[in-house]
Amino acid sequence: KAAYDETYVANSIRNPASQIHKGFANQMAPYDETKINARELQAITTYIKSLTESAKAEAEAFSAEEIEKRNAEKNAGGAAPP
């Protein structure tokens, strides 16, 4: 399970070449303060974090709904889909 790391995301935007994983090419230009100011960078990292939080909430809601559906089918004698 990956955790959201705001510092990693911000650094990846400011200096993407510093965190290239082996086997991957650097294909992103750096965005220094002249291109994205501190406030804009904060907005970007906050937005990305909100995506991870909403995705987690959606996944948890879906999982709970699926569990309830399968339990209902099991209790009704029907086979739950794989």
Coordinates of N, CA and C in Angstrom, one line a residue:
K1 N 0.9 -1.2 0.0 CA 0.0 0.0 0.0 C 0.9 1.2 0.0
A2 N 0.7 2.1 -1.0 CA 1.5 3.3 -1.1 C 0.9 4.4 -0.3
A3 N 1.7 5.2 0.4 CA 1.2 6.3 1.1 C 1.4 7.6 0.3
Y4 N 0.6 8.6 0.5 CA 0.8 9.8 -0.2 C 1.9 10.6 0.5
D5 N 2.9 11.1 -0.2 CA 4.0 11.9 0.3 C 4.0 13.2 -0.4
E6 N 3.6 14.3 0.2 CA 3.5 15.6 -0.4 C 4.9 16.1 -0.8
T7 N 5.9 15.8 0.0 CA 7.2 16.2 -0.3 C 7.8 15.5 -1.6
Y8 N 7.5 14.3 -1.7 CA 7.9 13.5 -2.9 C 7.2 14.0 -4.1
V9 N 5.9 14.3 -4.0 CA 5.2 14.8 -5.2 C 5.7 16.2 -5.6
A10 N 5.9 17.1 -4.6 CA 6.4 18.4 -4.9 C 7.8 18.4 -5.5
N11 N 8.7 17.5 -5.0 CA 10.0 17.4 -5.5 C 10.0 16.8 -6.9
S12 N 9.1 15.9 -7.2 CA 9.0 15.3 -8.5 C 8.6 16.3 -9.5
I13 N 7.8 17.3 -9.1 CA 7.4 18.4 -10.0 C 8.6 19.4 -10.2
R14 N 9.2 19.8 -9.1 CA 10.3 20.7 -9.1 C 11.5 20.2 -9.8
N15 N 11.9 19.0 -9.5 CA 13.1 18.4 -9.9 C 12.9 16.9 -10.3
P16 N 12.2 16.6 -11.4 CA 11.8 15.3 -11.7 C 13.0 14.3 -12.0
A17 N 14.1 14.9 -12.5 CA 15.3 14.0 -12.8 C 15.9 13.4 -11.5
S18 N 15.6 14.0 -10.4 CA 16.2 13.5 -9.1 C 15.6 12.2 -8.6
Q19 N 14.5 11.8 -9.2 CA 13.9 10.6 -8.7 C 13.4 9.7 -9.8
I20 N 14.3 9.5 -10.8 CA 14.1 8.6 -11.9 C 14.3 7.1 -11.4
H21 N 13.4 6.3 -11.6 CA 13.5 4.9 -11.3 C 14.3 4.2 -12.4
K22 N 15.2 3.2 -12.0 CA 16.0 2.5 -12.9 C 15.1 1.9 -14.0
G23 N 15.6 2.1 -15.2 CA 14.9 1.6 -16.4 C 14.0 2.6 -17.0
F24 N 13.8 3.8 -16.4 CA 12.9 4.8 -17.0 C 13.7 6.0 -17.4
A25 N 13.3 6.7 -18.5 CA 14.0 7.9 -18.9 C 13.3 9.1 -18.3
N26 N 14.1 10.2 -18.2 CA 13.6 11.4 -17.7 C 12.9 12.1 -18.8
Q27 N 11.6 12.2 -18.8 CA 10.8 12.8 -19.8 C 10.0 14.0 -19.4
M28 N 10.2 14.4 -18.2 CA 9.5 15.6 -17.7 C 10.5 16.7 -17.4
A29 N 10.0 17.9 -17.9 CA 10.8 19.1 -17.6 C 10.6 19.6 -16.2
P30 N 11.6 20.1 -15.6 CA 11.4 20.7 -14.2 C 10.6 21.9 -14.2
Y31 N 9.8 22.1 -13.2 CA 9.0 23.3 -13.1 C 9.4 24.1 -11.8
D32 N 10.3 25.0 -12.1 CA 10.9 25.8 -11.0 C 9.9 27.0 -10.6
E33 N 10.3 27.8 -9.7 CA 9.4 28.9 -9.2 C 9.0 29.9 -10.2
T34 N 9.7 29.9 -11.4 CA 9.3 30.9 -12.4 C 8.2 30.3 -13.2
K35 N 8.0 29.0 -13.2 CA 6.9 28.4 -13.9 C 5.7 28.1 -13.0
I36 N 5.9 27.6 -11.8 CA 4.9 27.3 -10.9 C 5.3 27.8 -9.5
N37 N 4.6 28.8 -9.0 CA 5.0 29.4 -7.7 C 4.6 28.5 -6.6
A38 N 5.0 28.8 -5.4 CA 4.7 28.0 -4.2 C 3.3 27.7 -4.0
R39 N 2.4 28.8 -4.2 CA 1.0 28.6 -4.0 C 0.4 27.6 -5.0
E40 N 0.8 27.7 -6.2 CA 0.3 26.8 -7.3 C 0.8 25.4 -7.0
L41 N 2.0 25.2 -6.6 CA 2.5 23.9 -6.2 C 1.7 23.3 -5.1
Q42 N 1.4 24.1 -4.1 CA 0.6 23.6 -3.0 C -0.8 23.2 -3.4
A43 N -1.3 24.0 -4.4 CA -2.7 23.6 -4.9 C -2.6 22.3 -5.7
I44 N -1.6 22.1 -6.4 CA -1.4 20.8 -7.2 C -1.3 19.7 -6.2
T45 N -0.4 19.8 -5.2 CA -0.2 18.7 -4.3 C -1.4 18.4 -3.5
T46 N -2.2 19.4 -3.1 CA -3.4 19.3 -2.4 C -4.5 18.6 -3.2
Y47 N -4.5 18.9 -4.5 CA -5.5 18.3 -5.4 C -5.1 16.8 -5.6
I48 N -3.9 16.5 -5.8 CA -3.5 15.1 -5.9 C -3.8 14.3 -4.7
K49 N -3.5 14.9 -3.5 CA -3.9 14.2 -2.3 C -5.4 14.0 -2.2
S50 N -6.2 14.9 -2.6 CA -7.6 14.7 -2.6 C -8.1 13.6 -3.4
L51 N -7.4 13.4 -4.5 CA -7.7 12.3 -5.4 C -7.4 10.9 -4.7
T52 N -6.3 10.8 -4.0 CA -6.0 9.6 -3.3 C -7.0 9.3 -2.2
E53 N -7.4 10.4 -1.5 CA -8.4 10.2 -0.4 C -9.8 9.8 -0.9
S54 N -10.2 10.4 -2.0 CA -11.5 10.1 -2.6 C -11.5 8.7 -3.2
A55 N -10.4 8.3 -3.8 CA -10.3 7.0 -4.4 C -10.3 6.0 -3.3
K56 N -9.7 6.2 -2.2 CA -9.7 5.3 -1.1 C -11.2 5.1 -0.6
A57 N -11.9 6.3 -0.4 CA -13.2 6.2 0.1 C -14.1 5.5 -0.9
E58 N -14.0 5.7 -2.2 CA -14.8 5.0 -3.2 C -14.5 3.5 -3.1
A59 N -13.3 3.1 -3.0 CA -12.9 1.7 -3.0 C -13.5 1.1 -1.7
E60 N -13.4 1.7 -0.6 CA -14.0 1.2 0.6 C -15.5 1.1 0.5
A61 N -16.2 2.1 0.0 CA -17.6 2.0 -0.2 C -18.0 0.9 -1.1
F62 N -17.3 0.7 -2.2 CA -17.6 -0.4 -3.2 C -17.4 -1.7 -2.5
S63 N -16.3 -1.8 -1.8 CA -16.0 -3.1 -1.1 C -17.1 -3.5 -0.1
A64 N -17.5 -2.5 0.7 CA -18.6 -2.8 1.6 C -19.9 -3.1 0.9
E65 N -20.2 -2.5 -0.2 CA -21.4 -2.8 -1.0 C -21.3 -4.2 -1.5
E66 N -20.2 -4.6 -2.1 CA -20.0 -5.9 -2.6 C -20.1 -7.0 -1.6
I67 N -19.5 -6.7 -0.4 CA -19.6 -7.7 0.7 C -21.1 -7.9 1.1
E68 N -21.8 -6.8 1.2 CA -23.3 -6.9 1.6 C -24.0 -7.7 0.5
K69 N -23.7 -7.4 -0.8 CA -24.4 -8.0 -1.9 C -24.1 -9.5 -1.9
R70 N -22.9 -9.9 -1.7 CA -22.5 -11.3 -1.7 C -23.1 -12.0 -0.5
N71 N -23.2 -11.4 0.7 CA -23.8 -12.0 1.9 C -25.3 -12.2 1.7
A72 N -25.9 -11.2 1.0 CA -27.4 -11.3 0.8 C -27.6 -12.5 -0.2
E73 N -26.8 -12.6 -1.2 CA -27.0 -13.7 -2.2 C -26.7 -15.1 -1.5
K74 N -25.7 -15.1 -0.6 CA -25.4 -16.3 0.1 C -26.5 -16.7 1.0
N75 N -27.1 -15.8 1.7 CA -28.2 -16.1 2.6 C -29.5 -16.4 1.9
A76 N -29.6 -16.0 0.6 CA -30.8 -16.3 -0.2 C -30.6 -17.6 -0.9
G77 N -29.4 -18.2 -0.8 CA -29.2 -19.5 -1.4 C -28.6 -19.4 -2.8
G78 N -28.5 -18.1 -3.3 CA -27.9 -17.9 -4.6 C -26.4 -17.9 -4.6
A79 N -25.8 -18.2 -5.7 CA -24.4 -18.2 -5.8 C -23.9 -16.8 -6.1
A80 N -22.9 -16.4 -5.4 CA -22.3 -15.1 -5.6 C -21.4 -15.2 -6.8
P81 N -21.3 -14.1 -7.6 CA -20.4 -14.2 -8.8 C -19.0 -14.2 -8.3
P82 N -18.1 -14.7 -9.1 CA -16.7 -14.8 -8.7 C -16.0 -13.4 -8.6

